[in-house]
Amino acid sequence: MTITTKTDTQSSGPHTADGHDLIRVQGARVNNLKDVSVEIPKRRLTVFTGVSGSGKSSLVFGTIAAESQRMINETYSAFVQGFMPTLSRPEVDVLEGLTTAIIVDQERMGANPRSTVGTATDANAMLRILFSRLGQPHIGSPNAYSFNIPTVKASGAITVERGNKTKAEKATFNRLGGMCPRCEGMGNVSDFDLTALYDDSKSLSGGALTIPGYSMDGWYGRIFSGAGFNMDKPINKFTKKELHDLLYKEPTKIKVEGINLTYEGIIPKIQKSMLSKDVDSLQPHVRAFVERAITFTICPDCGGTRLSQEALSSKIKGKNIADVCTMQITDLADWVRSLKEPSVAPLLAGLQHLLDSFAEIGLGYLSLDRPSGTLSGGESQRTKMIRHLGSSLTDVTYVFDEPTIGLHPHDIERMNSLLLQLRDKGNTVLVVEHKPESIAIADHIVDLGPGAGTGGGTVCFEGTVDGLRGSDTITGRHLDDRAQLKDSVRSASGALEIRGASTNNLKNVDVDIPLGVLCVLTGVAGSGKSSLIHGSVAKREGVVVIDQAGIRGSRRSNPATYTGLLEPIRKAFAKANGVKPALFSSNSEGACPTCNGAGVIYTDLGVMATVETTCEECDGKRFQAAVLEFTLGGKNIAEVLAMSVAEAEEFFDEGDARTPAAHKILDRLADVGLGYLTLGQPLTTLSGGERQRLKLAAQMADKGDVYILDEPTTGLHLADVENLLGLLDRLVDSGKSVIVIEHHQAVMAHADWIIDLGPGAGHDGGKIVFEGSPADLVASRSTLTGEHLSAYVGAS
């Protein structure tokens, strides 16, 4: 009798385990998704397309990646989970076939002042090991080359056991770290400008202190008086000891009017209350004070290298670790290639591969000592990508959010090959993308729409690129759109003269930027476009810079508060109902008393993550019930804030609700392609492109003469690019000068004047390689941009 084993029966056909080759989503309802069901092939490259606000991110990030993340977090112990954000299950009926999701988004890397490109990747760690093995003189372990590790010295008695006896012996302990002791590894030292802290001709009671919040009418006056200072004596008459106590005194217990308090010198107090925080998070008047009162200078001991003298003394082939970190990465890769040392051959091979990955991904112009907080969103995303290119993980899902942002058409080809490389290692690659060049390489396409916001949230098409091209969806119709060169271009009304620009990699650039026209600045990533604008143009009078940096504001801020739209709406409600405008503000008298107008209640659970729950009193509407009884045109204030810009534009244009001041602002929001945003959507949920367009809408009413836009096509669907070009034309026709830093060929073709920087990136760039009309650039094809633009417009 033969016994059939399981393996015998299964050897004839494919293994059951290989049959799970799809990610199945059924009934997804996150944000604006309307019961979406899709099947996404695993180990393939799937691109998600659709107009801005159609639901791409809700499906990819809010549903698939969020559920994968939540399930991974649940595998950790309850103790570890306590330190993680609590993720709720996405609103979806079925999610099958998920794999571990790695999200590579455009969130800027943390602006920790100690974080650099080298520390954010493995490059610094590998260099430290290299120097600890080959550096002459040999000074110690890899820690001796780290600017984040201080030198520690200790001495004392230790107990030594020998046989049956124990004996106390004196011992000293040294751990050599690479941190410069003077600047504590920061590279710069701060100094106080005392004239910005006080006016020494006045007394304390006469308002000598010019620090925000230091009023002598409140507790500060009592504390200074209780600490023994003569409140009526001018500060220039203080003795040395009195001035030292005022500025630097250690925390000292004092009694004021029978209450125990602590007095501390002004400077340590400011360091704790203001300097320990990120400058960008401070209130505007406090930030202005900090920028005025504190000067940052390069540390005189380490020369800004952040490293101790011992670390700087150890060299390989005449270069110390600070020298190699300041080199452009492409040059550093060549230097590493020249080191032939068998004892560290595997380390050199790994380091060389990592540095070559930077060049492959189009970041070869960076240096390892570049602070990670100064990288743009696109650069941050590509730096994170480098970590994954060398990863030995396979069969994971990589999720990318517009990886082509900030990339010249020349660099997009490289990015495409890297995405395919990740796929070919056996990974599922999901990409949210608008660029036709990246849509073209997809194995599978999911097109969402048909519109944005409530008009989107359904799957319009699933299939191949050719299938999309033949479909009648918005994306399909616009996939082969090509902007034509203009028959005639505008003439300049003047020029912004730039002479001898040498910021970063610029090589003494002289250029005249024409005024009164649409001028496009282009060139490969790292060629010097931003250096030219921010170094030589941005701070001039009448210049308005509109970038994609985060908008400062709390989670209570929304498009209505940011653009000033809420003001006329509140007044219209107040007038229609005969009450005060303050009632219609969720930050003022009309706020729900239970959640203070936040709409949610935050519960702090100590060591665990803070939990958010919708306020039961107002059901997330943020207003008192009595306020919601007042209406304008049949709608209450909460219903108005829940409207999209497009709905509100119609609502405030006619009937009882007609409010011209509100309609004017809504018109501008619709003009910049934000018709799908709801008026009350928190600003913290907006993408980089949406933030920029919101700033543009808010600042179009400003008195600026010159507008500078940094890649305004970010996050824009092909169909919306046409609207943006119309908006730029209207700005120029109204008498403004518009300068756009852009890589999108449609914007280049539509320009009146192009300034092309290059020819390469980093030290291979920094020169003007072309100035003139788009037609001249296409005709000459003298630059990389010229070649790509002529291919785009179909020039023979």
PDB file of C-alpha atoms in Angstrom, residues 381-637:
ATOM      1  CA  GLN A 381      11.131  61.660  -0.809  1.00  0.00           C
ATOM      2  CA  ARG A 382      14.071  60.603  -2.980  1.00  0.00           C
ATOM      3  CA  THR A 383      16.418  60.501   0.039  1.00  0.00           C
ATOM      4  CA  LYS A 384      13.985  58.146   1.804  1.00  0.00           C
ATOM      5  CA  MET A 385      13.861  56.071  -1.386  1.00  0.00           C
ATOM      6  CA  ILE A 386      17.627  55.485  -1.207  1.00  0.00           C
ATOM      7  CA  ARG A 387      17.137  53.553   2.043  1.00  0.00           C
ATOM      8  CA  HIS A 388      14.832  51.138   0.238  1.00  0.00           C
ATOM      9  CA  LEU A 389      16.831  50.634  -2.962  1.00  0.00           C
ATOM     10  CA  GLY A 390      19.500  48.664  -1.135  1.00  0.00           C
ATOM     11  CA  SER A 391      16.985  46.912   1.109  1.00  0.00           C
ATOM     12  CA  SER A 392      16.933  43.112   1.209  1.00  0.00           C
ATOM     13  CA  LEU A 393      13.166  43.140   1.863  1.00  0.00           C
ATOM     14  CA  THR A 394      11.005  41.761  -0.931  1.00  0.00           C
ATOM     15  CA  ASP A 395       7.278  41.179  -1.376  1.00  0.00           C
ATOM     16  CA  VAL A 396       6.385  44.431   0.349  1.00  0.00           C
ATOM     17  CA  THR A 397       4.120  47.215  -0.924  1.00  0.00           C
ATOM     18  CA  TYR A 398       5.872  50.519  -1.656  1.00  0.00           C
ATOM     19  CA  VAL A 399       3.524  53.503  -1.738  1.00  0.00           C
ATOM     20  CA  PHE A 400       4.725  56.688  -3.477  1.00  0.00           C
ATOM     21  CA  ASP A 401       3.082  60.104  -3.555  1.00  0.00           C
ATOM     22  CA  GLU A 402       4.014  61.856  -6.806  1.00  0.00           C
ATOM     23  CA  PRO A 403       7.693  60.802  -6.885  1.00  0.00           C
ATOM     24  CA  THR A 404       8.360  63.029  -9.936  1.00  0.00           C
ATOM     25  CA  ILE A 405       7.811  66.275  -7.989  1.00  0.00           C
ATOM     26  CA  GLY A 406      10.710  68.674  -8.460  1.00  0.00           C
ATOM     27  CA  LEU A 407      12.193  66.566 -11.249  1.00  0.00           C
ATOM     28  CA  HIS A 408      13.280  67.810 -14.653  1.00  0.00           C
ATOM     29  CA  PRO A 409      11.977  65.647 -17.569  1.00  0.00           C
ATOM     30  CA  HIS A 410      15.549  64.308 -17.880  1.00  0.00           C
ATOM     31  CA  ASP A 411      15.450  63.068 -14.254  1.00  0.00           C
ATOM     32  CA  ILE A 412      11.940  61.564 -14.586  1.00  0.00           C
ATOM     33  CA  GLU A 413      13.413  58.850 -16.841  1.00  0.00           C
ATOM     34  CA  ARG A 414      15.791  57.875 -14.007  1.00  0.00           C
ATOM     35  CA  MET A 415      12.974  57.851 -11.452  1.00  0.00           C
ATOM     36  CA  ASN A 416      10.906  55.581 -13.702  1.00  0.00           C
ATOM     37  CA  SER A 417      13.735  53.055 -13.940  1.00  0.00           C
ATOM     38  CA  LEU A 418      14.100  53.068 -10.127  1.00  0.00           C
ATOM     39  CA  LEU A 419      10.372  52.369  -9.656  1.00  0.00           C
ATOM     40  CA  LEU A 420      10.665  49.470 -12.123  1.00  0.00           C
ATOM     41  CA  GLN A 421      13.775  48.253 -10.281  1.00  0.00           C
ATOM     42  CA  LEU A 422      11.771  48.085  -7.013  1.00  0.00           C
ATOM     43  CA  ARG A 423       8.999  46.189  -8.809  1.00  0.00           C
ATOM     44  CA  ASP A 424      11.452  43.741 -10.385  1.00  0.00           C
ATOM     45  CA  LYS A 425      12.766  42.796  -6.933  1.00  0.00           C
ATOM     46  CA  GLY A 426       9.321  41.250  -6.338  1.00  0.00           C
ATOM     47  CA  ASN A 427       7.564  44.201  -4.691  1.00  0.00           C
ATOM     48  CA  THR A 428       4.132  45.739  -5.254  1.00  0.00           C
ATOM     49  CA  VAL A 429       4.595  49.404  -6.205  1.00  0.00           C
ATOM     50  CA  LEU A 430       1.627  51.787  -5.857  1.00  0.00           C
ATOM     51  CA  VAL A 431       2.130  55.302  -7.233  1.00  0.00           C
ATOM     52  CA  VAL A 432      -0.166  58.349  -7.086  1.00  0.00           C
ATOM     53  CA  GLU A 433       0.879  60.352 -10.148  1.00  0.00           C
ATOM     54  CA  HIS A 434      -0.172  62.990 -12.717  1.00  0.00           C
ATOM     55  CA  LYS A 435       2.792  63.058 -15.127  1.00  0.00           C
ATOM     56  CA  PRO A 436       2.110  61.240 -18.431  1.00  0.00           C
ATOM     57  CA  GLU A 437       5.750  60.015 -18.552  1.00  0.00           C
ATOM     58  CA  SER A 438       5.218  58.069 -15.309  1.00  0.00           C
ATOM     59  CA  ILE A 439       1.687  56.910 -16.147  1.00  0.00           C
ATOM     60  CA  ALA A 440       3.162  55.385 -19.340  1.00  0.00           C
ATOM     61  CA  ILE A 441       5.303  52.793 -17.460  1.00  0.00           C
ATOM     62  CA  ALA A 442       2.414  51.368 -15.383  1.00  0.00           C
ATOM     63  CA  ASP A 443       1.454  47.686 -15.579  1.00  0.00           C
ATOM     64  CA  HIS A 444      -1.998  48.548 -14.237  1.00  0.00           C
ATOM     65  CA  ILE A 445      -3.928  51.813 -13.901  1.00  0.00           C
ATOM     66  CA  VAL A 446      -6.743  52.829 -11.537  1.00  0.00           C
ATOM     67  CA  ASP A 447      -8.359  56.136 -12.560  1.00  0.00           C
ATOM     68  CA  LEU A 448     -10.563  57.830  -9.954  1.00  0.00           C
ATOM     69  CA  GLY A 449     -13.070  60.605 -10.473  1.00  0.00           C
ATOM     70  CA  PRO A 450     -14.893  61.808 -12.424  1.00  0.00           C
ATOM     71  CA  GLY A 451     -14.618  65.069 -10.484  1.00  0.00           C
ATOM     72  CA  ALA A 452     -13.161  66.244  -7.168  1.00  0.00           C
ATOM     73  CA  GLY A 453     -14.530  66.187  -3.613  1.00  0.00           C
ATOM     74  CA  THR A 454     -18.164  65.014  -3.580  1.00  0.00           C
ATOM     75  CA  GLY A 455     -18.025  64.830  -7.395  1.00  0.00           C
ATOM     76  CA  GLY A 456     -15.305  62.144  -7.232  1.00  0.00           C
ATOM     77  CA  GLY A 457     -14.722  58.993  -5.218  1.00  0.00           C
ATOM     78  CA  THR A 458     -15.626  56.421  -7.891  1.00  0.00           C
ATOM     79  CA  VAL A 459     -13.442  54.238 -10.118  1.00  0.00           C
ATOM     80  CA  CYS A 460     -13.759  55.510 -13.700  1.00  0.00           C
ATOM     81  CA  PHE A 461     -11.297  53.088 -15.286  1.00  0.00           C
ATOM     82  CA  GLU A 462      -9.139  50.049 -14.456  1.00  0.00           C
ATOM     83  CA  GLY A 463      -6.733  48.495 -16.922  1.00  0.00           C
ATOM     84  CA  THR A 464      -3.691  49.204 -19.102  1.00  0.00           C
ATOM     85  CA  VAL A 465      -2.236  52.492 -20.363  1.00  0.00           C
ATOM     86  CA  ASP A 466      -3.580  51.845 -23.875  1.00  0.00           C
ATOM     87  CA  GLY A 467      -6.997  51.118 -22.393  1.00  0.00           C
ATOM     88  CA  LEU A 468      -6.885  54.435 -20.481  1.00  0.00           C
ATOM     89  CA  ARG A 469      -5.909  56.307 -23.620  1.00  0.00           C
ATOM     90  CA  GLY A 470      -8.954  54.909 -25.409  1.00  0.00           C
ATOM     91  CA  SER A 471     -11.333  55.470 -22.489  1.00  0.00           C
ATOM     92  CA  ASP A 472     -13.529  58.537 -22.235  1.00  0.00           C
ATOM     93  CA  THR A 473     -12.337  59.555 -18.752  1.00  0.00           C
ATOM     94  CA  ILE A 474     -10.863  63.016 -18.042  1.00  0.00           C
ATOM     95  CA  THR A 475      -7.389  61.464 -17.637  1.00  0.00           C
ATOM     96  CA  GLY A 476      -7.772  59.402 -20.833  1.00  0.00           C
ATOM     97  CA  ARG A 477      -8.827  62.455 -22.835  1.00  0.00           C
ATOM     98  CA  HIS A 478      -5.973  64.612 -21.546  1.00  0.00           C
ATOM     99  CA  LEU A 479      -3.197  61.976 -21.499  1.00  0.00           C
ATOM    100  CA  ASP A 480      -1.838  63.072 -24.875  1.00  0.00           C
ATOM    101  CA  ASP A 481      -2.423  66.810 -24.317  1.00  0.00           C
ATOM    102  CA  ARG A 482       0.476  68.919 -25.484  1.00  0.00           C
ATOM    103  CA  ALA A 483       0.624  72.687 -24.982  1.00  0.00           C
ATOM    104  CA  GLN A 484       1.631  74.526 -28.137  1.00  0.00           C
ATOM    105  CA  LEU A 485       4.219  77.291 -28.361  1.00  0.00           C
ATOM    106  CA  LYS A 486       2.520  80.704 -28.461  1.00  0.00           C
ATOM    107  CA  ASP A 487       2.369  82.519 -31.783  1.00  0.00           C
ATOM    108  CA  SER A 488       3.565  85.740 -30.161  1.00  0.00           C
ATOM    109  CA  VAL A 489       5.092  86.482 -26.779  1.00  0.00           C
ATOM    110  CA  ARG A 490       4.678  89.569 -24.579  1.00  0.00           C
ATOM    111  CA  SER A 491       7.392  92.218 -24.456  1.00  0.00           C
ATOM    112  CA  ALA A 492       9.091  93.053 -21.165  1.00  0.00           C
ATOM    113  CA  SER A 493       8.238  96.334 -19.470  1.00  0.00           C
ATOM    114  CA  GLY A 494      11.481  96.395 -17.501  1.00  0.00           C
ATOM    115  CA  ALA A 495      13.949  94.049 -15.839  1.00  0.00           C
ATOM    116  CA  LEU A 496      15.071  92.797 -12.431  1.00  0.00           C
ATOM    117  CA  GLU A 497      18.837  93.060 -12.587  1.00  0.00           C
ATOM    118  CA  ILE A 498      20.919  90.389 -10.848  1.00  0.00           C
ATOM    119  CA  ARG A 499      24.680  90.857 -10.773  1.00  0.00           C
ATOM    120  CA  GLY A 500      27.341  88.495  -9.407  1.00  0.00           C
ATOM    121  CA  ALA A 501      24.936  85.990  -7.792  1.00  0.00           C
ATOM    122  CA  SER A 502      27.009  83.369  -5.969  1.00  0.00           C
ATOM    123  CA  THR A 503      24.570  81.754  -3.480  1.00  0.00           C
ATOM    124  CA  ASN A 504      25.336  78.013  -3.054  1.00  0.00           C
ATOM    125  CA  ASN A 505      26.519  76.675  -6.446  1.00  0.00           C
ATOM    126  CA  LEU A 506      25.880  79.830  -8.549  1.00  0.00           C
ATOM    127  CA  LYS A 507      28.992  80.938 -10.413  1.00  0.00           C
ATOM    128  CA  ASN A 508      28.883  84.749 -10.377  1.00  0.00           C
ATOM    129  CA  VAL A 509      25.668  84.842 -12.374  1.00  0.00           C
ATOM    130  CA  ASP A 510      24.586  88.033 -14.169  1.00  0.00           C
ATOM    131  CA  VAL A 511      21.043  87.945 -15.514  1.00  0.00           C
ATOM    132  CA  ASP A 512      18.138  90.304 -16.235  1.00  0.00           C
ATOM    133  CA  ILE A 513      14.756  88.814 -15.338  1.00  0.00           C
ATOM    134  CA  PRO A 514      12.136  90.523 -17.561  1.00  0.00           C
ATOM    135  CA  LEU A 515       9.173  92.205 -15.834  1.00  0.00           C
ATOM    136  CA  GLY A 516       5.574  92.399 -17.035  1.00  0.00           C
ATOM    137  CA  VAL A 517       5.739  88.910 -18.609  1.00  0.00           C
ATOM    138  CA  LEU A 518       5.476  85.217 -17.660  1.00  0.00           C
ATOM    139  CA  CYS A 519       9.093  84.158 -17.063  1.00  0.00           C
ATOM    140  CA  VAL A 520       9.933  80.490 -16.403  1.00  0.00           C
ATOM    141  CA  LEU A 521      13.117  79.391 -14.629  1.00  0.00           C
ATOM    142  CA  THR A 522      14.079  75.830 -15.414  1.00  0.00           C
ATOM    143  CA  GLY A 523      16.982  73.391 -15.299  1.00  0.00           C
ATOM    144  CA  VAL A 524      17.735  69.963 -13.795  1.00  0.00           C
ATOM    145  CA  ALA A 525      17.212  69.457 -10.032  1.00  0.00           C
ATOM    146  CA  GLY A 526      20.132  71.096  -8.203  1.00  0.00           C
ATOM    147  CA  SER A 527      21.114  73.428 -11.062  1.00  0.00           C
ATOM    148  CA  GLY A 528      20.676  76.579  -8.932  1.00  0.00           C
ATOM    149  CA  LYS A 529      17.122  77.809  -9.685  1.00  0.00           C
ATOM    150  CA  SER A 530      16.034  78.190  -6.046  1.00  0.00           C
ATOM    151  CA  SER A 531      19.455  79.622  -5.108  1.00  0.00           C
ATOM    152  CA  LEU A 532      19.043  82.348  -7.724  1.00  0.00           C
ATOM    153  CA  ILE A 533      15.509  83.262  -6.612  1.00  0.00           C
ATOM    154  CA  HIS A 534      15.885  83.002  -2.836  1.00  0.00           C
ATOM    155  CA  GLY A 535      19.410  84.440  -2.807  1.00  0.00           C
ATOM    156  CA  SER A 536      18.913  87.391  -5.147  1.00  0.00           C
ATOM    157  CA  VAL A 537      15.207  88.144  -5.750  1.00  0.00           C
ATOM    158  CA  ALA A 538      12.955  87.020  -2.875  1.00  0.00           C
ATOM    159  CA  LYS A 539      13.852  89.724  -0.350  1.00  0.00           C
ATOM    160  CA  ARG A 540      13.358  92.663  -2.708  1.00  0.00           C
ATOM    161  CA  GLU A 541      10.513  95.098  -2.157  1.00  0.00           C
ATOM    162  CA  GLY A 542       7.227  94.262  -3.859  1.00  0.00           C
ATOM    163  CA  VAL A 543       8.184  90.600  -4.372  1.00  0.00           C
ATOM    164  CA  VAL A 544       5.673  87.968  -3.146  1.00  0.00           C
ATOM    165  CA  VAL A 545       7.103  84.417  -2.835  1.00  0.00           C
ATOM    166  CA  ILE A 546       4.525  81.622  -2.849  1.00  0.00           C
ATOM    167  CA  ASP A 547       6.118  78.256  -2.010  1.00  0.00           C
ATOM    168  CA  GLN A 548       4.906  74.870  -0.761  1.00  0.00           C
ATOM    169  CA  ALA A 549       6.159  75.117   2.820  1.00  0.00           C
ATOM    170  CA  GLY A 550       3.657  74.275   5.552  1.00  0.00           C
ATOM    171  CA  ILE A 551       1.192  76.992   6.496  1.00  0.00           C
ATOM    172  CA  ARG A 552       1.689  78.084  10.081  1.00  0.00           C
ATOM    173  CA  GLY A 553      -1.484  77.564  12.022  1.00  0.00           C
ATOM    174  CA  SER A 554      -3.192  75.242  14.452  1.00  0.00           C
ATOM    175  CA  ARG A 555      -5.487  72.308  13.701  1.00  0.00           C
ATOM    176  CA  ARG A 556      -8.338  74.856  14.051  1.00  0.00           C
ATOM    177  CA  SER A 557      -7.143  76.719  10.922  1.00  0.00           C
ATOM    178  CA  ASN A 558      -8.962  76.045   7.649  1.00  0.00           C
ATOM    179  CA  PRO A 559      -9.255  77.642   4.168  1.00  0.00           C
ATOM    180  CA  ALA A 560     -12.024  79.976   5.423  1.00  0.00           C
ATOM    181  CA  THR A 561      -9.934  81.376   8.304  1.00  0.00           C
ATOM    182  CA  TYR A 562      -6.667  81.471   6.319  1.00  0.00           C
ATOM    183  CA  THR A 563      -8.008  83.458   3.337  1.00  0.00           C
ATOM    184  CA  GLY A 564     -10.076  85.865   5.472  1.00  0.00           C
ATOM    185  CA  LEU A 565     -13.266  84.410   3.952  1.00  0.00           C
ATOM    186  CA  LEU A 566     -14.831  83.774   7.367  1.00  0.00           C
ATOM    187  CA  GLU A 567     -14.932  87.506   8.155  1.00  0.00           C
ATOM    188  CA  PRO A 568     -17.542  88.525   5.506  1.00  0.00           C
ATOM    189  CA  ILE A 569     -19.468  85.266   6.110  1.00  0.00           C
ATOM    190  CA  ARG A 570     -19.726  86.002   9.874  1.00  0.00           C
ATOM    191  CA  LYS A 571     -20.843  89.576   9.182  1.00  0.00           C
ATOM    192  CA  ALA A 572     -23.486  88.377   6.688  1.00  0.00           C
ATOM    193  CA  PHE A 573     -24.870  85.888   9.262  1.00  0.00           C
ATOM    194  CA  ALA A 574     -24.838  88.561  11.998  1.00  0.00           C
ATOM    195  CA  LYS A 575     -26.637  91.102   9.805  1.00  0.00           C
ATOM    196  CA  ALA A 576     -29.296  88.598   8.665  1.00  0.00           C
ATOM    197  CA  ASN A 577     -30.069  87.545  12.259  1.00  0.00           C
ATOM    198  CA  GLY A 578     -29.456  90.792  14.179  1.00  0.00           C
ATOM    199  CA  VAL A 579     -26.783  89.274  16.463  1.00  0.00           C
ATOM    200  CA  LYS A 580     -23.034  89.653  17.054  1.00  0.00           C
ATOM    201  CA  PRO A 581     -20.539  88.323  14.429  1.00  0.00           C
ATOM    202  CA  ALA A 582     -18.503  86.664  17.251  1.00  0.00           C
ATOM    203  CA  LEU A 583     -21.278  84.070  17.643  1.00  0.00           C
ATOM    204  CA  PHE A 584     -20.360  82.608  14.249  1.00  0.00           C
ATOM    205  CA  SER A 585     -16.734  81.875  15.180  1.00  0.00           C
ATOM    206  CA  SER A 586     -15.848  78.469  16.628  1.00  0.00           C
ATOM    207  CA  ASN A 587     -12.848  80.145  18.280  1.00  0.00           C
ATOM    208  CA  SER A 588     -14.982  82.781  20.022  1.00  0.00           C
ATOM    209  CA  GLU A 589     -18.419  83.161  21.601  1.00  0.00           C
ATOM    210  CA  GLY A 590     -20.191  80.656  19.366  1.00  0.00           C
ATOM    211  CA  ALA A 591     -17.908  77.748  20.282  1.00  0.00           C
ATOM    212  CA  CYS A 592     -19.379  74.532  21.684  1.00  0.00           C
ATOM    213  CA  PRO A 593     -18.513  74.699  25.422  1.00  0.00           C
ATOM    214  CA  THR A 594     -17.715  70.966  25.659  1.00  0.00           C
ATOM    215  CA  CYS A 595     -14.985  70.823  22.979  1.00  0.00           C
ATOM    216  CA  ASN A 596     -14.167  74.582  22.943  1.00  0.00           C
ATOM    217  CA  GLY A 597     -14.978  74.733  19.232  1.00  0.00           C
ATOM    218  CA  ALA A 598     -12.501  72.029  18.169  1.00  0.00           C
ATOM    219  CA  GLY A 599     -15.208  69.532  17.139  1.00  0.00           C
ATOM    220  CA  VAL A 600     -13.222  66.745  18.787  1.00  0.00           C
ATOM    221  CA  ILE A 601     -12.153  66.011  22.343  1.00  0.00           C
ATOM    222  CA  TYR A 602      -8.521  65.097  22.951  1.00  0.00           C
ATOM    223  CA  THR A 603      -7.980  62.635  25.794  1.00  0.00           C
ATOM    224  CA  ASP A 604      -4.406  62.494  27.073  1.00  0.00           C
ATOM    225  CA  LEU A 605      -3.691  58.964  28.303  1.00  0.00           C
ATOM    226  CA  GLY A 606      -0.308  59.668  29.889  1.00  0.00           C
ATOM    227  CA  VAL A 607       2.312  57.369  28.321  1.00  0.00           C
ATOM    228  CA  MET A 608      -0.097  56.262  25.592  1.00  0.00           C
ATOM    229  CA  ALA A 609      -0.958  58.227  22.454  1.00  0.00           C
ATOM    230  CA  THR A 610      -3.586  60.963  22.785  1.00  0.00           C
ATOM    231  CA  VAL A 611      -7.020  59.740  21.693  1.00  0.00           C
ATOM    232  CA  GLU A 612      -9.351  61.908  19.565  1.00  0.00           C
ATOM    233  CA  THR A 613     -13.113  61.422  19.839  1.00  0.00           C
ATOM    234  CA  THR A 614     -15.852  63.397  18.074  1.00  0.00           C
ATOM    235  CA  CYS A 615     -17.581  65.761  20.522  1.00  0.00           C
ATOM    236  CA  GLU A 616     -20.982  64.269  21.440  1.00  0.00           C
ATOM    237  CA  GLU A 617     -22.443  67.654  22.414  1.00  0.00           C
ATOM    238  CA  CYS A 618     -22.074  69.292  18.974  1.00  0.00           C
ATOM    239  CA  ASP A 619     -21.505  66.110  16.927  1.00  0.00           C
ATOM    240  CA  GLY A 620     -18.296  67.575  15.493  1.00  0.00           C
ATOM    241  CA  LYS A 621     -20.031  70.747  14.230  1.00  0.00           C
ATOM    242  CA  ARG A 622     -17.952  72.945  16.632  1.00  0.00           C
ATOM    243  CA  PHE A 623     -20.791  75.400  17.438  1.00  0.00           C
ATOM    244  CA  GLN A 624     -23.359  75.735  20.234  1.00  0.00           C
ATOM    245  CA  ALA A 625     -26.820  74.394  19.353  1.00  0.00           C
ATOM    246  CA  ALA A 626     -28.317  77.896  19.744  1.00  0.00           C
ATOM    247  CA  VAL A 627     -25.928  79.305  17.097  1.00  0.00           C
ATOM    248  CA  LEU A 628     -26.976  76.633  14.589  1.00  0.00           C
ATOM    249  CA  GLU A 629     -30.567  77.932  14.733  1.00  0.00           C
ATOM    250  CA  PHE A 630     -29.481  81.141  12.972  1.00  0.00           C
ATOM    251  CA  THR A 631     -29.526  80.736   9.193  1.00  0.00           C
ATOM    252  CA  LEU A 632     -28.503  82.631   6.073  1.00  0.00           C
ATOM    253  CA  GLY A 633     -30.180  81.623   2.807  1.00  0.00           C
ATOM    254  CA  GLY A 634     -31.608  78.550   4.565  1.00  0.00           C
ATOM    255  CA  LYS A 635     -28.194  77.256   5.784  1.00  0.00           C
ATOM    256  CA  ASN A 636     -26.597  77.469   9.246  1.00  0.00           C
ATOM    257  CA  ILE A 637     -22.897  78.300   9.779  1.00  0.00           C
TER     258      ILE A 637
END
